[in-house]
Coordinates of C-alpha atoms in Angstrom, one line a residue:
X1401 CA 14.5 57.2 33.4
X1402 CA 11.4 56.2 30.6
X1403 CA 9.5 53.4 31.5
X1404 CA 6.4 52.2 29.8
X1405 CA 3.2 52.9 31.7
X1406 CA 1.2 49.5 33.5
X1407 CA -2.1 51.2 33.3
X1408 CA -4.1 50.3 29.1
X1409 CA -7.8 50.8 28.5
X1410 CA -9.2 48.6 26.2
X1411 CA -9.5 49.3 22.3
X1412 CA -13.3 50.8 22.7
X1413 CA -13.9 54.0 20.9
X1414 CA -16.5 55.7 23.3
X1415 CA -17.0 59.3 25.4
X1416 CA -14.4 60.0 27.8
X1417 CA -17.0 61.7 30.2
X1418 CA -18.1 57.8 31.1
X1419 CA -14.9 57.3 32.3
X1420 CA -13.6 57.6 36.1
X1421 CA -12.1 60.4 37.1
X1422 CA -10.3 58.3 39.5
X1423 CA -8.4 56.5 36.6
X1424 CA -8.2 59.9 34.7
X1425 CA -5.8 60.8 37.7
X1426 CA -4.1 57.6 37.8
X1427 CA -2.9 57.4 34.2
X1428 CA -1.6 61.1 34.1
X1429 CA -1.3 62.0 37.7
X1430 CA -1.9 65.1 36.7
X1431 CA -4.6 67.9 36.2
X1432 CA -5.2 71.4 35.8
X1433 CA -5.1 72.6 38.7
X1434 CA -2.1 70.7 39.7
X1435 CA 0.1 71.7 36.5
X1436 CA 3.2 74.0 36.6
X1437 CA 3.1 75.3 33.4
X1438 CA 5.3 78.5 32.5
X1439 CA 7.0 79.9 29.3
X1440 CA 9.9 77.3 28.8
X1441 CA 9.6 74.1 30.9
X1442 CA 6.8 72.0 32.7
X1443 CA 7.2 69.6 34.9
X1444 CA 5.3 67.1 37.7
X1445 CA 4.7 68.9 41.0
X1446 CA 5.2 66.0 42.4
X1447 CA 8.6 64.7 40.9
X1448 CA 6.1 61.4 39.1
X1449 CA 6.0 60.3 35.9
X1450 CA 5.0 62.3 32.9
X1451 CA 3.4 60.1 29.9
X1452 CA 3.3 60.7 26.2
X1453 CA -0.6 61.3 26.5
X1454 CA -0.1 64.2 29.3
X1455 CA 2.9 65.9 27.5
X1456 CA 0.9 66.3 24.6
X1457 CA -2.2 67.6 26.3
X1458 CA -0.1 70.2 28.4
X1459 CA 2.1 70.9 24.9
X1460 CA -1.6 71.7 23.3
X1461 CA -2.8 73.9 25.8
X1462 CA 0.2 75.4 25.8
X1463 CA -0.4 76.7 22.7
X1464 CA -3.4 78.1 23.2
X1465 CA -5.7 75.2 22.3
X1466 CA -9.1 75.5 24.1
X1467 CA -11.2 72.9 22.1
X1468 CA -10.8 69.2 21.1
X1469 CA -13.0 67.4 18.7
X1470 CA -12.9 63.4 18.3
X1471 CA -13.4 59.7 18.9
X1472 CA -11.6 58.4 21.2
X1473 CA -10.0 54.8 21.4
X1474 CA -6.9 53.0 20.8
X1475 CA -3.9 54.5 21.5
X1476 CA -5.3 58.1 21.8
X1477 CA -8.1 57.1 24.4
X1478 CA -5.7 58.4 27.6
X1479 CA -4.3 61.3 25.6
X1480 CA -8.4 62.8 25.3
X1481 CA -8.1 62.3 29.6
X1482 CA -5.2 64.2 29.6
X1483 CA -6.7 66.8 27.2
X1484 CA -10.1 67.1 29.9
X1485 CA -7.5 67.0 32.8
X1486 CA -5.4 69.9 31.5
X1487 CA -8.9 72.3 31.3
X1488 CA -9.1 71.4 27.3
X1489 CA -12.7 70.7 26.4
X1490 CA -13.3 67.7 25.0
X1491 CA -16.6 66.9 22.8
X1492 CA -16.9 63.5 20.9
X1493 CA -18.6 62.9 18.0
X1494 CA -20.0 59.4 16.5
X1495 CA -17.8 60.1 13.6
X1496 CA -14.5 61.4 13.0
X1497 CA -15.7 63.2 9.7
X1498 CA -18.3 65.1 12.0
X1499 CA -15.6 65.5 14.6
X1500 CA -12.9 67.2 11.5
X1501 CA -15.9 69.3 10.3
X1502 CA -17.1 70.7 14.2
X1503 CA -13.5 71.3 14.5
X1504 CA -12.8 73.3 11.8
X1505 CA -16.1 75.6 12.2
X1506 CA -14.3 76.1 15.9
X1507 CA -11.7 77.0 14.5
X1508 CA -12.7 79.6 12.0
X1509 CA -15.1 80.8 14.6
X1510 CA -13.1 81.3 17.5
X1511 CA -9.8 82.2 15.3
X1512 CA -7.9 79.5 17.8
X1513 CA -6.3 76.2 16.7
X1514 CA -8.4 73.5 17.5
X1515 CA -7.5 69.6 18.4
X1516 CA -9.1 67.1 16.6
X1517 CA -8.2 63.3 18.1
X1518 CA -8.9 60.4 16.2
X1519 CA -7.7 56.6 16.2
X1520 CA -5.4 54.6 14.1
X1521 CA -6.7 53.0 10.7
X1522 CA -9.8 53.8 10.1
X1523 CA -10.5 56.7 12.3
X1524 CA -7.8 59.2 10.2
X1525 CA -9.2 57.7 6.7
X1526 CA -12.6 58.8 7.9
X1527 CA -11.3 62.2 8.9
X1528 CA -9.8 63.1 5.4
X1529 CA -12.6 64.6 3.8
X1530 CA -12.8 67.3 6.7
X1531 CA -9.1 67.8 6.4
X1532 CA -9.0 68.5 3.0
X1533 CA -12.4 70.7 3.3
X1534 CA -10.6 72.8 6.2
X1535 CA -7.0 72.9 4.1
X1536 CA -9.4 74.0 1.0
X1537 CA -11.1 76.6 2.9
X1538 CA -8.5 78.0 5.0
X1539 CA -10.0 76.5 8.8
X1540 CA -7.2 75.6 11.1
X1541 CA -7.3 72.7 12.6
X1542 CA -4.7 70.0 14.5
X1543 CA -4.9 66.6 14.2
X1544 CA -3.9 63.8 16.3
X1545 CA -3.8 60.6 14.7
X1546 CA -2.9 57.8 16.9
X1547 CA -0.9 55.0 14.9
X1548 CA 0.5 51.5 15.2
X1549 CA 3.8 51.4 17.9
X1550 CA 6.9 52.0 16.4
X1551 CA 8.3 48.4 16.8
X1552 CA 5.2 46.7 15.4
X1553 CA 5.3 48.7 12.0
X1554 CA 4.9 46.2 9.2
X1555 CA 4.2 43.1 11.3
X1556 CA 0.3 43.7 11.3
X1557 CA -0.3 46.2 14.2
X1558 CA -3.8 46.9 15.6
X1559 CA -5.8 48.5 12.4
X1560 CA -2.0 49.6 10.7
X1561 CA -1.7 52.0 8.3
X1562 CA 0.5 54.1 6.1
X1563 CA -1.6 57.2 7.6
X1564 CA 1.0 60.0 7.1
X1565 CA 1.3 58.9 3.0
X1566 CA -2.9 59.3 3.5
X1567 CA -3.2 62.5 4.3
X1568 CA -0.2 64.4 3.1
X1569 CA -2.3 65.8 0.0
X1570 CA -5.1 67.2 2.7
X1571 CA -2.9 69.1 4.9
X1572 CA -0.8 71.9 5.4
X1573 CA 2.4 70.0 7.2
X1574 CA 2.6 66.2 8.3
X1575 CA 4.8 65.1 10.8
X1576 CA 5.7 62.4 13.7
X1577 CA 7.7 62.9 17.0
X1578 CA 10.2 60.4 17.9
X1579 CA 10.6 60.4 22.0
X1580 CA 8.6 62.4 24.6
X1581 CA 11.0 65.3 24.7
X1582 CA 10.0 66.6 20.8
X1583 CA 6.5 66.2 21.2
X1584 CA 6.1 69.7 22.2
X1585 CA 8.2 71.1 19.5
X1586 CA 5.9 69.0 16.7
X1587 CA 3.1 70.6 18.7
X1588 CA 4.0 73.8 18.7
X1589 CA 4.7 73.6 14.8
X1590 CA 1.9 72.0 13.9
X1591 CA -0.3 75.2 15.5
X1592 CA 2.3 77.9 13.3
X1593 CA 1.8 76.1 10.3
X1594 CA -2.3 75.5 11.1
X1595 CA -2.6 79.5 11.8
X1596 CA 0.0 81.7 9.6
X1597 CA 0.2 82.4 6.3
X1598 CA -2.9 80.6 5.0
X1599 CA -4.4 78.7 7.5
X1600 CA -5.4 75.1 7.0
X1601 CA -5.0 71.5 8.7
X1602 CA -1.9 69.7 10.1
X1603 CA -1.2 66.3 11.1
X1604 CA 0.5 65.0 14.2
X1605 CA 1.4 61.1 14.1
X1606 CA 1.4 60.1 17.4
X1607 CA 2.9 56.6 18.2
X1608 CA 1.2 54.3 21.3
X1609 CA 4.2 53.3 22.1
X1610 CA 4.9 56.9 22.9
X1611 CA 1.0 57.7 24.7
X1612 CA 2.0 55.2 27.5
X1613 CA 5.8 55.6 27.6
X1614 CA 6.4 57.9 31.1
X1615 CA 9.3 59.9 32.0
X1616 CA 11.0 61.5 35.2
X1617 CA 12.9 64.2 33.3
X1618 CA 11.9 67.4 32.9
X1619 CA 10.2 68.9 29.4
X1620 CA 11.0 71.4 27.7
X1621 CA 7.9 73.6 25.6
X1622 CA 9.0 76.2 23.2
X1623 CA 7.6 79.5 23.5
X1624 CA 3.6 80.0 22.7
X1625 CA 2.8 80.6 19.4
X1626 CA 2.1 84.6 18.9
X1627 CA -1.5 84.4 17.8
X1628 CA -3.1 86.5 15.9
X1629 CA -0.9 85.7 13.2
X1630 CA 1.1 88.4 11.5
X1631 CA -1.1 90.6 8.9
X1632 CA 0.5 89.7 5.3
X1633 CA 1.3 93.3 3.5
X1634 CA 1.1 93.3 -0.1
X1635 CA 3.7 95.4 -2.0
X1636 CA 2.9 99.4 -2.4
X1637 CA 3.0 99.2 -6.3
X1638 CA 0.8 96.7 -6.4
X1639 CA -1.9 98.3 -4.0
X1640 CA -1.3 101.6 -6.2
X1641 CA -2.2 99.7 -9.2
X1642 CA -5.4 98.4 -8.0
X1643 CA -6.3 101.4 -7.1
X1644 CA -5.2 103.0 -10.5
X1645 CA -7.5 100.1 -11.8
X1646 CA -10.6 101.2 -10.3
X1647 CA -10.0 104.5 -10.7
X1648 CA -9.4 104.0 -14.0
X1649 CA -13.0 101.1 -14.6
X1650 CA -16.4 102.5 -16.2
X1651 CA -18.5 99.8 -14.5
X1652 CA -16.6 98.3 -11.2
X1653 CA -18.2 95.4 -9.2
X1654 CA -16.8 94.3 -5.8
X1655 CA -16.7 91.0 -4.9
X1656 CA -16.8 90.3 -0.9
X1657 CA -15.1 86.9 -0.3
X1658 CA -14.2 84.6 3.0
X1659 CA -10.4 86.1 3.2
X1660 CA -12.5 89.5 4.3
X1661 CA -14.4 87.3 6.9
X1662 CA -11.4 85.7 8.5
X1663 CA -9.3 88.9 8.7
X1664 CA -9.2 90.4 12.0
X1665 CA -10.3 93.6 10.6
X1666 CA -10.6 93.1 7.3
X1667 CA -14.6 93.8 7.3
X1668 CA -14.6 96.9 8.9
X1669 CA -12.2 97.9 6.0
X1670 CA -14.4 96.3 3.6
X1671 CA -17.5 98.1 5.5
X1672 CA -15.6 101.6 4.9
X1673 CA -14.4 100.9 1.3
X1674 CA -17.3 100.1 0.6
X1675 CA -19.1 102.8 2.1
X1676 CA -16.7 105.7 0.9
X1677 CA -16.3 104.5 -2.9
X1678 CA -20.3 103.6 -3.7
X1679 CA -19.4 100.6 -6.1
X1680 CA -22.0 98.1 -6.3
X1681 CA -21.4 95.0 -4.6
X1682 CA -22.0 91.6 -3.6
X1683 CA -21.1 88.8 -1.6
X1684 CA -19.3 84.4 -1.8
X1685 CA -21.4 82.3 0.4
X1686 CA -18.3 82.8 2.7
X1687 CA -18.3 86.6 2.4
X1688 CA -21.8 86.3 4.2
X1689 CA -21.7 89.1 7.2
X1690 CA -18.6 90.9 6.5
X1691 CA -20.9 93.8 5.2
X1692 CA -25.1 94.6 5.9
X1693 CA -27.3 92.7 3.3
X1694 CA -29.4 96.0 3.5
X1695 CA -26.1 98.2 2.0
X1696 CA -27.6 100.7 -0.6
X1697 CA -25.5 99.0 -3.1
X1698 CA -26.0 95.4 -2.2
X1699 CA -27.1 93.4 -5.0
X1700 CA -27.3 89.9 -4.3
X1701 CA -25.1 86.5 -2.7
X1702 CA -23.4 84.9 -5.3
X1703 CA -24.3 81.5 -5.1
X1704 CA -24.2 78.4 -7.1
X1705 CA -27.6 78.6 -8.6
X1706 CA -27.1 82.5 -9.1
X1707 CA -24.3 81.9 -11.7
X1708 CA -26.4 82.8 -14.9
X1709 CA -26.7 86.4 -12.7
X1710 CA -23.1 86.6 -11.6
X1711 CA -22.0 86.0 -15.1
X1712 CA -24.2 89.0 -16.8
X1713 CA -22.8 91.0 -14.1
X1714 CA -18.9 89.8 -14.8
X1715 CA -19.7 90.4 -18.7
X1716 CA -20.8 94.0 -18.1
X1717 CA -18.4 94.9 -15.9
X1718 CA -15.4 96.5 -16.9
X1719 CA -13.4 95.9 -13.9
X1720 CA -13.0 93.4 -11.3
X1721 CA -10.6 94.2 -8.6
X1722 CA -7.2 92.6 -8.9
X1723 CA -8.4 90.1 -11.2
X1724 CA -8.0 89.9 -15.1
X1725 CA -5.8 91.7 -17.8
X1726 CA -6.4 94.3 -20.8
X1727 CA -6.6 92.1 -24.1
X1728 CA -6.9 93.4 -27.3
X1729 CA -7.5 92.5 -31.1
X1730 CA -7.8 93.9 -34.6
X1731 CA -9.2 92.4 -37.6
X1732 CA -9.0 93.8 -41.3
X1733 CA -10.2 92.5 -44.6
X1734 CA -12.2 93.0 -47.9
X1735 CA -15.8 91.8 -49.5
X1736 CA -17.3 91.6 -52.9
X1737 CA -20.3 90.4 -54.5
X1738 CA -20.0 88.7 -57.7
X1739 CA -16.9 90.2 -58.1
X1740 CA -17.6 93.8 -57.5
X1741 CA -16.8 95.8 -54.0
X1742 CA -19.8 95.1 -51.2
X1743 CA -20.4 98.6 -49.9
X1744 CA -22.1 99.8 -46.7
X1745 CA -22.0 96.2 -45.6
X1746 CA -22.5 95.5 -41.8
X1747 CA -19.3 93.9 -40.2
X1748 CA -19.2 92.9 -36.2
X1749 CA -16.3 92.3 -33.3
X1750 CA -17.5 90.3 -30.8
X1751 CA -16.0 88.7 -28.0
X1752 CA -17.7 85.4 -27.2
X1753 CA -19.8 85.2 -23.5
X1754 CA -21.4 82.2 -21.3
X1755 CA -24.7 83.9 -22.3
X1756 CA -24.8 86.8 -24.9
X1757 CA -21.9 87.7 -26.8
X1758 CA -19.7 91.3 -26.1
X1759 CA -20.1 93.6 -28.8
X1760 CA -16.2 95.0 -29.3
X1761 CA -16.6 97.1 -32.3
X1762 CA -19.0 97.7 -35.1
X1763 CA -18.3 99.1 -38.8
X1764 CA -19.6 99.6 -42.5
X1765 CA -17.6 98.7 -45.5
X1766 CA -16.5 101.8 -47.8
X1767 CA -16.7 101.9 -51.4
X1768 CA -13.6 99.6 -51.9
X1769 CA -15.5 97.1 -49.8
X1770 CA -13.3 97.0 -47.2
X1771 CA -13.0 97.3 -43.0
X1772 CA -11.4 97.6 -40.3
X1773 CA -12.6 96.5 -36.3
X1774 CA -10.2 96.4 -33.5
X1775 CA -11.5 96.6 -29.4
X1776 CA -10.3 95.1 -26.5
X1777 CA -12.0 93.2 -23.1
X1778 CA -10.2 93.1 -19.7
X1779 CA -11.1 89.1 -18.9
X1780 CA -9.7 86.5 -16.8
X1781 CA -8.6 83.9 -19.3
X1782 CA -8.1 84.3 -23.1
X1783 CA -10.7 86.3 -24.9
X1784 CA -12.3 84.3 -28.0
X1785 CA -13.2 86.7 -30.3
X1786 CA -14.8 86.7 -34.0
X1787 CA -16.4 88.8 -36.7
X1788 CA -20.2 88.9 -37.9
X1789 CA -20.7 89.7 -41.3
X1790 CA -24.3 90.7 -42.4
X1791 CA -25.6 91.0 -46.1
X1792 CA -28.1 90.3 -48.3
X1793 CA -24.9 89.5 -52.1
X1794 CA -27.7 87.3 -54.0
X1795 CA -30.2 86.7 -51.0
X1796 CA -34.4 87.8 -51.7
X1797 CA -35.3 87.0 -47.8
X1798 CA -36.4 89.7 -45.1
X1799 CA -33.5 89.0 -43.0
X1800 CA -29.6 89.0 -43.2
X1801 CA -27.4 86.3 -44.5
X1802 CA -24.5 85.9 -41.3
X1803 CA -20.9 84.9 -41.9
X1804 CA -18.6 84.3 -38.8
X1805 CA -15.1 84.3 -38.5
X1806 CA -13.5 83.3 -35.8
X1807 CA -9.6 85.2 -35.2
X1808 CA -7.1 83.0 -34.3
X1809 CA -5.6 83.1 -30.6
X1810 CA -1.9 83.8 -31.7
X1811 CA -3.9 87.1 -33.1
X1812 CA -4.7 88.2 -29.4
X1813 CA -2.4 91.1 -27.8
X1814 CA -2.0 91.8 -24.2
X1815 CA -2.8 95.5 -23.4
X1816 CA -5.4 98.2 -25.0
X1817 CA -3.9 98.0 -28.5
X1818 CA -3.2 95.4 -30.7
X1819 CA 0.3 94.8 -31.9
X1820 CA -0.8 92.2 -34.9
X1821 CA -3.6 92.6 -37.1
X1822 CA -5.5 89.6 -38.5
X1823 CA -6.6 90.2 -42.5
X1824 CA -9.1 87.9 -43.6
X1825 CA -8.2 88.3 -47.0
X1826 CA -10.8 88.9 -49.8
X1827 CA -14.3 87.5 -49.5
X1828 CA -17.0 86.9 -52.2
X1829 CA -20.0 86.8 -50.0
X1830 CA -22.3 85.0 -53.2
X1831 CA -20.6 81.6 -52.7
X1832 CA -21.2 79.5 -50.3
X1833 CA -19.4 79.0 -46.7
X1834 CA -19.8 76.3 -44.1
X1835 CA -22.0 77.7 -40.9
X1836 CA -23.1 80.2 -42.5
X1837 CA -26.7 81.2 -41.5
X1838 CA -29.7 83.8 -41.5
X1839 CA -30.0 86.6 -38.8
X1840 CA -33.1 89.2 -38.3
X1841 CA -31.7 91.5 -34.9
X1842 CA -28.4 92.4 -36.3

């Protein structure tokens, strides 16, 4: 038998603790202390009704949830009761943004899915920033949206909205139960996809027609979801080539990010690799704590005003961990002055850097006036490399006349050697070429 409840609150968004416990009782008849909760069913002790607001509060805890973050109000304002009669802990906020943020720093504190309840309309659009932020940033939280009943879709329901379209972008898995008997099944999928793999923030759309609709039958919960999650094993060749990479790296730099953090022991690994290889390191604003500031080979956060640093350190450093590929490049060609061969002429490879430029490779032209440069540069995107050529063919001044040349990118080979060479052809440095200019600390 499913009957719609008698008992409504009015549509005000306020704290739940105001609220009597007497009604608390009366609108889920059911608390804590009373529940009969094992690994497969749940139902009243008393034989009463069950509503849509205190199946999804016992489906939550359930699951494991501990914490619940919101503003309460129409239609989710009996479902927070529930939540506080059940033994979740319910804090509201004056915002739902506030209330997605607190709930996703529970979350990645505690290493727990957390509730977050918010109303219809504009409660959810408020709450999408923090969604996205704890998707983004892999914090797992739950959302309850309340929303417009089912039979007053499209015919202007109490702050309607299209708010599963809204937030599809900003979460991990969006969905809606239809009756009272697959609302624990959407919960308990909701916390999976919220904790395994990489964590983030799911969406629950929860009708009011469904919070006040009661039933006499019993429920059925699926099993709790295992928690922690299962640790993610990457294949053996590809952990033997990272280490082949380091081993095989002049200058190594480790860089300590959040993933370290929000492993269950993945910074007491870091702490020994750390320890046991001596490679200089340093920290992501979320890698914070995963290893002592005062490590002997600590050398600074990375943050967003430390970039200049962090990218002198990338450009020095032959190796970074996982990321980047070997590129290579080789450049020939041949320079006169005023028709005869330009000998012991300075020619340059660089590769070109945020700040200062990577020398590759650095020759003099023979007697025929001609060179030959080739290098390489492990990088994350595609190196831009070009030659420097230095002389003084029909120049009186103190310094050096420079000639650059950039090499095209279809020149580029992945790897340590070449497989194309570019030729510049045959130059006659006492004409004139367009950006060319003077250099003194070649």
């Amino acid at each position: 038998m499913v009957r719609r409840s008698r008992f409504s609150l009015a549509p005000q968004r306020g704290l739940i603790s105001v609220i009597d416990k007497q009604q608390c009782r009366q609108i889920t008849d059911y608390s804590a202390k009373d529940s009969r909760i094992n690994s497969r069913k749940l139902r009243k002790h008393d034989g009463s009704n069950m509503d849509g607001a205190a199946i999804t509060a016992a489906a939550l805890k359930h699951q494991g949830v501990e914490y619940m973050f919101g503003v309460v109000g129409f239609p989710v304002i009996e479902v927070g009761m529930a939540a506080q009669a059940h033994g979740i802990k319910y804090i509201g906020c004056r915002n739902e943004q506030a209330a997605a943020y607190a709930a996703q720093a529970m979350g990645y504190l505690t290493g727990k899915p957390v509730a977050l309840l918010v109303v219809s309309g504009p409660g959810i659009l408020h709450a999408i920033g923090g969604l996205a932020n704890a998707t983004v940033n892999c914090w797992p939280v739950v959302c309850i949206g309340g929303t417009a009943d089912v039979d007053l879709e499209n015919r202007g329901a109490f702050q309607e909205w299209s708010q599963q379209e809204s937030v599809r972008n900003s979460c991990k898995h969006v969905s809606r139960p239809t009756s009272l008997h697959t609302i624990p099944a959407h919960i308990e999928k909701a916390v999976r996809c919220a904790m395994y793999g990489r964590p983030g923030a799911v969406y629950v759309d929860l009708p009011g027609n469904l919070v006040l609709t009661s039933t006499e039958e019993e429920i059925s919960f699926p099993e709790p979801v295992p928690l922690p999650p299962p640790v993610s094993i990457p294949p053996i060749a590809e952990i033997e080539k990272a280490i082949n990479t380091l081993k095989n790296a002049k200058k190594p730099l480790v860089i300590v990010g959040k993933g370290a953090a929000w492993s269950e022991r993945g910074a007491t690994q870091v702490q020994q690799f750390l320890t046991k290889s001596k490679l200089p390191w340093l920290a992501t604003p979320g890698g914070k704590g995963v290893a002592s500031d005062l490590h002997p080979r600590f050398i600074g956060q990375a943050r967003m005003r430390q970039l200049v640093i962090l990218a002198l350190f990338v450009s020095t450093a032959s190796s970074l961990p996982f990321i980047g590929s070997v590129q290579s490049v080789r450049v020939t060609g041949k320079v006169t002055c005023n028709g005869e061969p330009a000998e012991n002429i300075k020619v340059k490879l660089y590769e070109k850097e945020i700040l200062l430029d990577k020398l590759l490779d650095e020759r003099s032209t023979d007697a025929k006036g001609s060179f030959t440069l080739a290098g390489n540069k492990k990088e994350l995107t595609a190196i831009d490399p070009h030659v420097n050529i230095y002389h003084k063919c029909n120049y009186k001044g103190v310094c050096y006349k420079k000639l650059k040349i950039k090499i095209p990118k279809s020149f580029i080979s992945e790897g340590e050697t070449a497989e194309r060479t570019f030729d510049i052809g045959e130059l006659n440095l006492a004409g004139s070429f367009s950006g060319e200019s003077t250099d003194c600390l070649n």
